[in-house]
Amino acid sequence: MGQHFKLRLRNSSQVVCVSSTREQFKRKGDMNNLAVKQNATVVVAMDGTIFAVDTEEALSKLDWYQTATFDQDFDVSGKAILPGFVDGHTHPVWSGDRVHEFEQKLAGATYLDIHKQGGGIGFTVAKTREASHEELEALLMTRLDRMLRQGTTLVEAKSGYGLETETELKMLRVLKSAQDKHAIDISATFLGAHSVPKGSTPAEATVDVVDKQIPAVVAARENGDIYVDNIDVFMEKGIFDSDQSEAILSKGKACGMCINFHGDELTFMGSGELGAKIGARAISHLEEVSKVGIAAMASNDVFGVLLPTTAYVLRITPPPAREMIDSGVLVALGSDFNPNAHCLSMPFVMNLAAVTMKMTLSEALVAATLNSAASLNKSDMHGSIEVGKWGNLVVVDNAQWTHVVYELVDAPIAAVFVKGEAVPM
Ligand code: NIG
Ligand code: FE
């Protein structure tokens, strides 16, 4: 009797491993080396990790392979296999519809115009404060299902529509209960400083986050009610300035969270410079980042999480991805899913990254897999097809993987596997 395995995907036209080593993301400028294996097979062990990746020819010579049996066994000739996508930046816990703001923006209103009138984040905060745990969890579960069907197997997810202790904790509890039930992996981020609550000043809001919200989050984490991986701030003109952002992020870091914040989105704020100084793991957006900020991020290994949906929806200039990659910044991608940018699809994000930010298709794939995983400190188990990592796999319904980026709107995805289990499509 041979060994028994959870899954075999046999004879794929191309298995795009993304990395031949776990440290590819550190070899800057190597985003065009995808380690593709042709006519290859992936075997996932019963514990959900990848057991073997090799050509059918090489595997068929091995004794264990000749006698092996599989719970699920698929011939995927004519199809390509990619690592599960990693969405490096989302705001998926909220209630309340903002489609009316989409129309206002199309008619010429800017993001900050709507924000100043109490719309935008303020609108979603009011609706999310009113919503029950159950309502928010149901909305989140549906959004996670949609992400998974588009190939996302790890997602960063933020709180930030409470702006006070009670609702921020409610959002983090919703993330924990979704994580307990859903197949997708969630990296949870505390974003109590997403905006300044009505009736408060940025200075007062900073004190509230540092002295009240963070201690409450830490206490809830210690009780096991929630988990938190990262700390975030919206560092922007009229919201949190550099000193206030530093105070909040440093306090989160001292409490064991990784710094991963919104910077230089609509206005240059010196976020690359600040991130390098305070040991940030990642900075998102960066549409207005400076040359000095880019150099500081590159020399301190601060990931740049680029969100091409934001510039697309707001009709602003996208971040200088080419300059960042060519300067040695570790570039990752995220959908920025939120009521302003309603996008749950990493294939669409890769398409935008290539067309609007001039990234190559290979760079877009590395940024949407291994680099995103590394920006969340999760590249030990996520982001590439390697023995020992999770069997998180996207089967592309084409012999060439690039079709998943090329075919707009309904990406040709034949199947998605999480830890070797097929996702219901
Ligand atoms: O990443 N810029 C700040 N936060 C979000 C938008 C959130 C919202 O508009 O609700 C972003 O784009
Ligand atoms: Fe965001």
Coordinates of C-alpha atoms and ligand atoms in Angstrom, one line a residue:
M1 CA 0.0 0.0 0.0
G2 CA 1.5 3.3 -1.1
Q3 CA 1.3 6.8 0.6
H4 CA -2.0 8.6 0.5
F5 CA -2.3 12.3 -0.4
K6 CA -4.9 15.0 -0.4
L7 CA -4.5 16.3 -3.9
R8 CA -2.7 15.7 -7.2
L9 CA -2.9 18.2 -10.1
R10 CA -1.2 16.3 -12.9
N11 CA 0.6 17.4 -16.0
S12 CA -0.1 21.2 -16.0
S13 CA 1.3 23.1 -19.0
Q14 CA 3.1 25.4 -16.7
V15 CA 3.4 25.4 -12.9
V16 CA 4.5 29.0 -12.0
C17 CA 6.3 28.4 -8.7
V18 CA 7.2 32.2 -8.4
S19 CA 10.3 31.3 -6.4
S20 CA 12.8 28.6 -6.4
T21 CA 13.9 29.8 -2.9
R22 CA 12.0 31.3 0.0
E23 CA 14.0 34.5 -0.2
Q24 CA 13.3 35.6 -3.7
F25 CA 11.6 38.8 -2.5
K26 CA 14.9 39.8 -0.9
R27 CA 16.8 39.5 -4.3
K28 CA 15.7 42.9 -5.4
G29 CA 15.2 43.3 -9.1
D30 CA 14.5 39.6 -9.6
M31 CA 10.8 39.9 -10.1
N32 CA 11.1 38.5 -13.6
N33 CA 12.3 35.1 -12.5
L34 CA 9.1 33.0 -12.0
A35 CA 10.7 29.5 -11.8
V36 CA 8.2 27.9 -14.3
K37 CA 8.1 24.1 -14.6
Q38 CA 6.5 22.7 -17.8
N39 CA 4.4 19.5 -17.9
A40 CA 4.5 19.5 -14.2
T41 CA 2.5 18.0 -11.3
V42 CA 1.8 19.3 -7.8
V43 CA 1.1 16.9 -4.9
V44 CA -0.5 18.2 -1.6
A45 CA -0.1 16.2 1.6
M46 CA -2.9 15.3 3.9
D47 CA -1.9 18.2 6.2
G48 CA -2.5 20.7 3.4
T49 CA 1.1 21.5 2.6
I50 CA 2.8 21.0 -0.8
F51 CA 4.7 17.6 -0.8
A52 CA 6.1 17.6 -4.4
V53 CA 6.3 19.9 -7.4
D54 CA 8.1 18.4 -10.5
T55 CA 7.7 17.3 -14.0
E56 CA 5.6 14.2 -14.6
E57 CA 8.6 12.6 -16.2
A58 CA 10.8 13.1 -13.1
L59 CA 8.1 12.1 -10.6
S60 CA 7.1 8.9 -12.5
K61 CA 10.6 7.5 -11.8
L62 CA 10.2 7.7 -8.0
D63 CA 9.0 4.6 -6.0
W64 CA 6.7 6.5 -3.7
Y65 CA 4.9 8.2 -6.6
Q66 CA 4.3 4.9 -8.5
T67 CA 2.3 3.5 -5.6
A68 CA 0.7 6.8 -4.3
T69 CA -3.1 7.3 -4.0
F70 CA -4.9 10.7 -3.9
D71 CA -8.2 11.9 -2.4
Q72 CA -8.6 14.3 -5.3
D73 CA -6.8 13.6 -8.6
F74 CA -7.2 15.9 -11.6
D75 CA -5.6 16.0 -15.0
V76 CA -4.8 19.7 -15.7
S77 CA -3.1 19.4 -19.0
G78 CA -3.6 22.5 -21.1
K79 CA -4.0 24.6 -17.8
A80 CA -1.5 26.6 -15.8
I81 CA -1.1 26.6 -12.0
L82 CA -0.3 29.7 -10.0
P83 CA 0.2 30.2 -6.2
G84 CA -2.9 31.5 -4.5
F85 CA -3.0 35.3 -4.7
V86 CA -2.3 37.5 -1.6
D87 CA -4.2 40.7 -1.3
G88 CA -2.0 43.0 0.6
H89 CA -4.5 45.8 1.6
T90 CA -8.3 45.6 2.1
H91 CA -11.1 47.2 4.2
P92 CA -13.7 44.4 4.1
V93 CA -15.7 44.9 7.3
W94 CA -18.4 47.6 6.8
S95 CA -22.1 48.2 6.4
G96 CA -23.8 50.9 4.3
D97 CA -23.9 51.5 0.5
R98 CA -21.8 54.3 -1.0
V99 CA -22.7 53.9 -4.7
H100 CA -24.2 57.4 -4.6
E101 CA -20.6 58.7 -4.0
F102 CA -19.4 56.9 -7.1
E103 CA -21.8 59.1 -9.1
Q104 CA -20.6 62.2 -7.3
K105 CA -17.0 61.4 -8.1
L106 CA -17.8 60.7 -11.7
A107 CA -19.4 64.1 -11.8
G108 CA -16.2 65.7 -10.6
A109 CA -16.2 65.6 -6.7
T110 CA -12.8 64.7 -5.2
Y111 CA -12.2 62.2 -2.4
L112 CA -11.4 65.0 0.0
D113 CA -14.5 67.1 -1.0
I114 CA -16.7 64.2 -0.1
H115 CA -14.7 63.5 3.1
K116 CA -15.1 67.1 4.3
Q117 CA -18.9 67.0 3.7
G118 CA -19.1 64.0 6.2
G119 CA -19.3 61.4 3.4
G120 CA -16.6 58.8 2.6
I121 CA -15.2 57.2 5.7
G122 CA -17.5 59.3 8.0
F123 CA -20.6 57.8 6.2
T124 CA -19.3 54.2 6.6
V125 CA -18.4 54.8 10.2
A126 CA -21.9 55.9 11.1
K127 CA -23.4 52.8 9.4
T128 CA -20.8 50.4 10.8
R129 CA -21.3 51.7 14.4
E130 CA -25.0 50.8 14.0
A131 CA -24.5 47.4 12.6
S132 CA -24.6 44.2 14.7
H133 CA -21.7 41.7 14.8
E134 CA -23.9 39.2 12.9
E135 CA -24.7 41.7 10.1
L136 CA -21.0 42.6 9.7
E137 CA -19.9 39.0 9.8
A138 CA -22.4 38.0 7.1
L139 CA -21.3 40.8 4.8
L140 CA -17.6 39.9 5.4
M141 CA -18.2 36.2 4.7
T142 CA -19.8 37.0 1.4
R143 CA -16.9 39.3 0.4
L144 CA -14.3 36.7 1.4
D145 CA -16.2 34.1 -0.7
R146 CA -16.0 36.4 -3.7
M147 CA -12.3 37.0 -3.1
L148 CA -11.5 33.3 -2.8
R149 CA -13.3 32.5 -6.1
Q150 CA -11.0 35.0 -7.7
G151 CA -8.0 33.2 -6.4
T152 CA -7.1 35.2 -3.2
T153 CA -6.1 32.8 -0.5
L154 CA -4.5 35.3 2.0
V155 CA -5.8 38.7 2.6
E156 CA -4.8 41.6 4.8
A157 CA -8.0 43.1 6.4
K158 CA -8.4 46.3 8.5
S159 CA -10.7 47.6 11.1
G160 CA -11.1 51.4 10.9
Y161 CA -14.8 52.2 10.5
G162 CA -15.4 52.6 14.3
L163 CA -12.9 55.3 15.3
E164 CA -13.7 54.5 18.9
T165 CA -12.9 51.6 21.1
E166 CA -16.2 49.7 21.1
T167 CA -16.7 49.6 17.3
E168 CA -13.0 49.0 16.6
L169 CA -13.1 46.0 18.9
K170 CA -16.4 44.8 17.3
M171 CA -14.7 44.9 13.8
L172 CA -11.7 42.9 15.1
R173 CA -14.0 40.3 16.7
V174 CA -15.8 40.0 13.4
L175 CA -12.5 39.4 11.7
K176 CA -11.7 36.7 14.3
S177 CA -15.0 34.9 14.0
A178 CA -14.7 35.0 10.1
Q179 CA -11.2 33.6 10.4
D180 CA -12.5 30.7 12.6
K181 CA -15.0 29.8 9.9
H182 CA -13.6 30.8 6.5
A183 CA -10.9 29.0 4.4
I184 CA -9.2 32.2 3.4
D185 CA -6.3 33.3 5.7
I186 CA -6.7 36.8 7.2
S187 CA -3.9 39.1 8.5
A188 CA -5.8 41.4 10.8
T189 CA -4.9 45.1 11.1
F190 CA -6.0 47.6 13.7
L191 CA -6.8 51.0 12.0
G192 CA -8.5 53.0 14.8
A193 CA -6.7 56.0 13.2
H194 CA -8.4 55.7 9.8
S195 CA -10.0 59.2 10.3
V196 CA -10.8 61.8 12.9
P197 CA -14.2 61.2 14.4
K198 CA -16.8 64.0 14.3
G199 CA -16.4 66.6 17.0
S200 CA -12.8 65.7 17.6
T201 CA -9.4 67.1 16.5
P202 CA -6.5 65.1 15.1
A203 CA -4.6 65.7 18.3
E204 CA -7.5 64.5 20.4
A205 CA -8.0 61.5 18.2
T206 CA -4.3 60.6 18.5
V207 CA -4.6 60.6 22.3
D208 CA -7.7 58.4 22.1
V209 CA -6.0 55.8 19.9
V210 CA -2.8 55.8 21.9
D211 CA -4.2 55.9 25.4
K212 CA -7.6 54.1 25.0
Q213 CA -8.0 52.1 21.8
I214 CA -4.6 50.4 21.7
P215 CA -4.6 49.3 25.4
A216 CA -8.2 47.9 24.9
V217 CA -7.0 46.1 21.7
V218 CA -4.1 44.6 23.6
A219 CA -6.3 43.5 26.5
A220 CA -8.8 41.8 24.1
R221 CA -5.9 40.1 22.3
E222 CA -4.6 38.8 25.6
N223 CA -8.1 37.4 26.4
G224 CA -8.1 35.6 23.0
D225 CA -11.2 37.6 21.9
I226 CA -9.3 39.0 18.9
Y227 CA -6.0 38.8 17.1
V228 CA -4.0 41.6 15.6
D229 CA -1.0 41.4 13.3
N230 CA -0.5 45.0 12.1
I231 CA -1.1 48.6 13.0
D232 CA -2.2 51.2 10.5
V233 CA -2.9 55.0 10.3
F234 CA -4.3 57.2 7.5
M235 CA -1.4 59.7 7.3
E236 CA -2.9 62.5 5.2
K237 CA -3.3 66.3 5.1
G238 CA -6.1 67.2 7.5
I239 CA -6.2 63.7 9.0
F240 CA -3.1 62.5 10.9
D241 CA 0.2 64.3 10.4
S242 CA 3.7 62.8 10.6
D243 CA 4.2 63.3 14.4
Q244 CA 0.7 62.0 15.2
S245 CA 1.2 59.0 12.9
E246 CA 4.6 58.3 14.5
A247 CA 3.1 58.3 18.0
I248 CA 0.3 55.9 17.0
L249 CA 2.4 53.5 14.9
S250 CA 5.3 53.4 17.4
K251 CA 2.9 52.6 20.2
G252 CA 1.4 49.7 18.1
K253 CA 4.8 48.4 17.4
A254 CA 5.8 48.5 21.1
C255 CA 2.7 46.3 21.6
G256 CA 3.9 43.7 19.1
M257 CA 2.1 44.8 15.9
C258 CA 3.9 45.3 12.5
I259 CA 3.7 48.8 11.1
N260 CA 1.8 48.8 7.8
F261 CA 0.2 52.2 7.1
H262 CA -1.5 54.5 4.5
G263 CA 0.9 57.2 3.3
D264 CA 1.4 59.8 0.6
E265 CA -1.9 58.9 -1.1
L266 CA -3.4 62.3 -2.0
T267 CA -0.7 64.6 -0.6
F268 CA 3.0 64.2 -0.1
M269 CA 3.5 63.7 3.7
G270 CA 7.0 62.2 4.0
S271 CA 5.6 58.8 4.6
G272 CA 8.5 56.9 3.0
E273 CA 10.9 58.9 5.2
L274 CA 8.9 58.2 8.3
G275 CA 8.4 54.5 7.6
A276 CA 12.1 54.0 7.2
K277 CA 12.8 55.8 10.4
I278 CA 10.3 53.9 12.6
G279 CA 11.0 50.4 11.1
A280 CA 7.7 50.0 9.1
R281 CA 7.2 46.7 7.4
A282 CA 5.0 48.3 4.7
I283 CA 3.5 51.5 3.4
S284 CA 0.4 51.5 1.2
H285 CA -0.7 53.9 -1.6
L286 CA 2.4 56.1 -2.2
E287 CA 0.9 58.0 -5.2
E288 CA 2.8 61.1 -4.0
V289 CA 5.9 59.5 -2.6
S290 CA 9.2 61.5 -2.9
K291 CA 12.5 60.4 -4.4
V292 CA 14.0 60.6 -0.9
G293 CA 11.2 58.5 0.4
I294 CA 11.7 55.9 -2.3
A295 CA 15.5 55.7 -1.5
A296 CA 14.7 55.4 2.3
M297 CA 12.2 52.6 1.7
A298 CA 14.7 50.7 -0.6
S299 CA 17.6 50.9 1.8
N300 CA 15.4 49.8 4.8
D301 CA 13.4 47.0 3.1
V302 CA 10.1 48.8 3.7
F303 CA 7.5 47.2 1.3
G304 CA 5.5 49.5 -0.9
V305 CA 2.0 48.1 -1.2
L306 CA 0.6 49.6 -4.4
L307 CA -3.2 49.9 -5.0
P308 CA -3.9 50.7 -8.6
T309 CA -7.7 50.7 -8.1
T310 CA -7.5 53.9 -6.1
A311 CA -5.9 56.0 -8.8
Y312 CA -8.3 54.4 -11.4
V313 CA -11.4 55.2 -9.4
L314 CA -10.3 58.7 -8.3
R315 CA -8.8 59.5 -11.7
I316 CA -5.5 60.5 -10.1
T317 CA -1.9 59.7 -11.1
P318 CA -1.0 56.2 -10.0
P319 CA 2.1 55.6 -7.8
P320 CA 5.5 55.5 -9.5
A321 CA 5.8 51.7 -9.5
R322 CA 8.5 51.6 -12.2
E323 CA 10.7 54.0 -10.3
M324 CA 10.2 52.2 -7.1
I325 CA 11.0 48.7 -8.5
D326 CA 14.0 50.1 -10.4
S327 CA 15.3 51.8 -7.2
G328 CA 15.0 48.4 -5.3
V329 CA 11.8 49.0 -3.3
L330 CA 10.1 45.7 -2.5
V331 CA 6.7 46.2 -4.3
A332 CA 3.5 44.3 -3.4
L333 CA 0.0 44.8 -4.6
G334 CA -3.5 45.0 -3.0
S335 CA -7.0 45.5 -4.1
D336 CA -7.8 48.3 -1.5
F337 CA -11.3 46.8 -1.4
N338 CA -13.4 49.4 0.4
P339 CA -16.6 51.4 -0.4
N340 CA -14.5 53.8 -2.4
A341 CA -12.8 51.2 -4.5
H342 CA -15.1 48.2 -4.8
C343 CA -12.7 45.6 -6.1
L344 CA -12.3 42.1 -4.8
S345 CA -10.2 40.7 -7.7
M346 CA -6.5 40.4 -7.7
P347 CA -6.5 39.4 -11.5
F348 CA -8.0 42.9 -12.2
V349 CA -5.4 44.5 -9.9
M350 CA -2.6 42.8 -11.8
N351 CA -4.1 44.0 -15.0
L352 CA -4.3 47.6 -13.7
A353 CA -0.7 47.3 -12.4
A354 CA 0.6 46.3 -15.8
V355 CA -1.5 48.8 -17.9
T356 CA -1.5 51.9 -15.6
M357 CA 1.7 51.4 -13.6
K358 CA 3.9 49.8 -16.3
M359 CA 4.8 46.7 -14.3
T360 CA 5.6 43.6 -16.4
L361 CA 3.2 40.7 -16.0
S362 CA 5.9 38.8 -14.0
E363 CA 6.4 41.7 -11.7
A364 CA 2.6 42.0 -11.2
L365 CA 2.4 38.3 -10.3
V366 CA 5.3 38.4 -7.9
A367 CA 3.9 41.5 -6.3
A368 CA 0.4 39.8 -5.9
T369 CA 1.8 36.6 -4.4
L370 CA 5.3 36.3 -2.8
N371 CA 5.9 40.0 -2.1
S372 CA 2.4 40.6 -0.7
A373 CA 2.9 37.6 1.5
A374 CA 6.3 38.9 2.7
S375 CA 4.8 42.4 3.3
L376 CA 2.6 40.6 5.9
N377 CA 5.4 38.4 7.3
K378 CA 3.7 35.3 5.9
S379 CA 6.0 34.2 3.1
D380 CA 7.1 31.2 5.2
M381 CA 3.8 29.5 4.2
H382 CA 2.2 31.7 1.5
G383 CA 3.0 33.3 -1.8
S384 CA 4.8 30.6 -3.9
I385 CA 4.5 27.0 -4.9
E386 CA 7.2 25.3 -2.8
V387 CA 7.5 22.1 -0.9
G388 CA 6.3 22.7 2.7
K389 CA 4.2 25.8 2.0
W390 CA 0.4 25.6 2.0
G391 CA -1.2 24.0 -1.0
N392 CA -2.9 27.2 -2.0
L393 CA -3.3 27.0 -5.8
V394 CA -5.1 28.7 -8.7
V395 CA -5.7 26.7 -11.8
V396 CA -5.8 29.0 -14.9
D397 CA -8.1 27.8 -17.7
N398 CA -5.5 28.4 -20.3
A399 CA -2.1 26.8 -21.1
Q400 CA -0.4 30.3 -20.6
W401 CA -0.8 31.7 -17.0
T402 CA -0.7 35.3 -18.4
H403 CA -4.3 34.9 -19.6
V404 CA -5.4 35.3 -16.0
V405 CA -4.2 39.0 -16.2
Y406 CA -5.0 39.5 -19.9
E407 CA -8.7 38.4 -19.9
L408 CA -10.5 41.3 -18.3
V409 CA -13.5 41.2 -16.0
D410 CA -14.1 37.4 -15.6
A411 CA -10.6 36.0 -15.2
P412 CA -10.3 32.4 -16.6
I413 CA -10.0 30.6 -13.3
A414 CA -10.9 26.8 -13.6
A415 CA -10.4 26.0 -9.9
V416 CA -8.9 27.3 -6.6
F417 CA -7.5 25.1 -3.8
V418 CA -6.9 26.2 -0.2
K419 CA -4.6 23.9 1.7
G420 CA -5.3 21.3 -0.9
E421 CA -9.1 21.5 -0.6
A422 CA -11.2 22.6 -3.7
V423 CA -13.1 25.8 -3.2
P424 CA -16.8 25.6 -4.3
M425 CA -17.0 27.8 -7.4
Ligands
NIG1 O1 -7.2 53.0 1.3 N1 -7.4 56.2 2.2 C1 -8.0 55.8 3.2 N2 -8.6 54.6 3.3 C2 -9.2 53.9 2.2 C3 -10.5 54.5 1.8 C4 -11.5 54.2 2.8 C5 -12.9 54.7 2.4 O2 -13.1 55.6 1.6 O3 -13.9 54.2 3.1 C6 -8.2 53.7 1.0 O4 -8.4 54.1 -0.1
FE2 FE -6.9 51.6 2.4

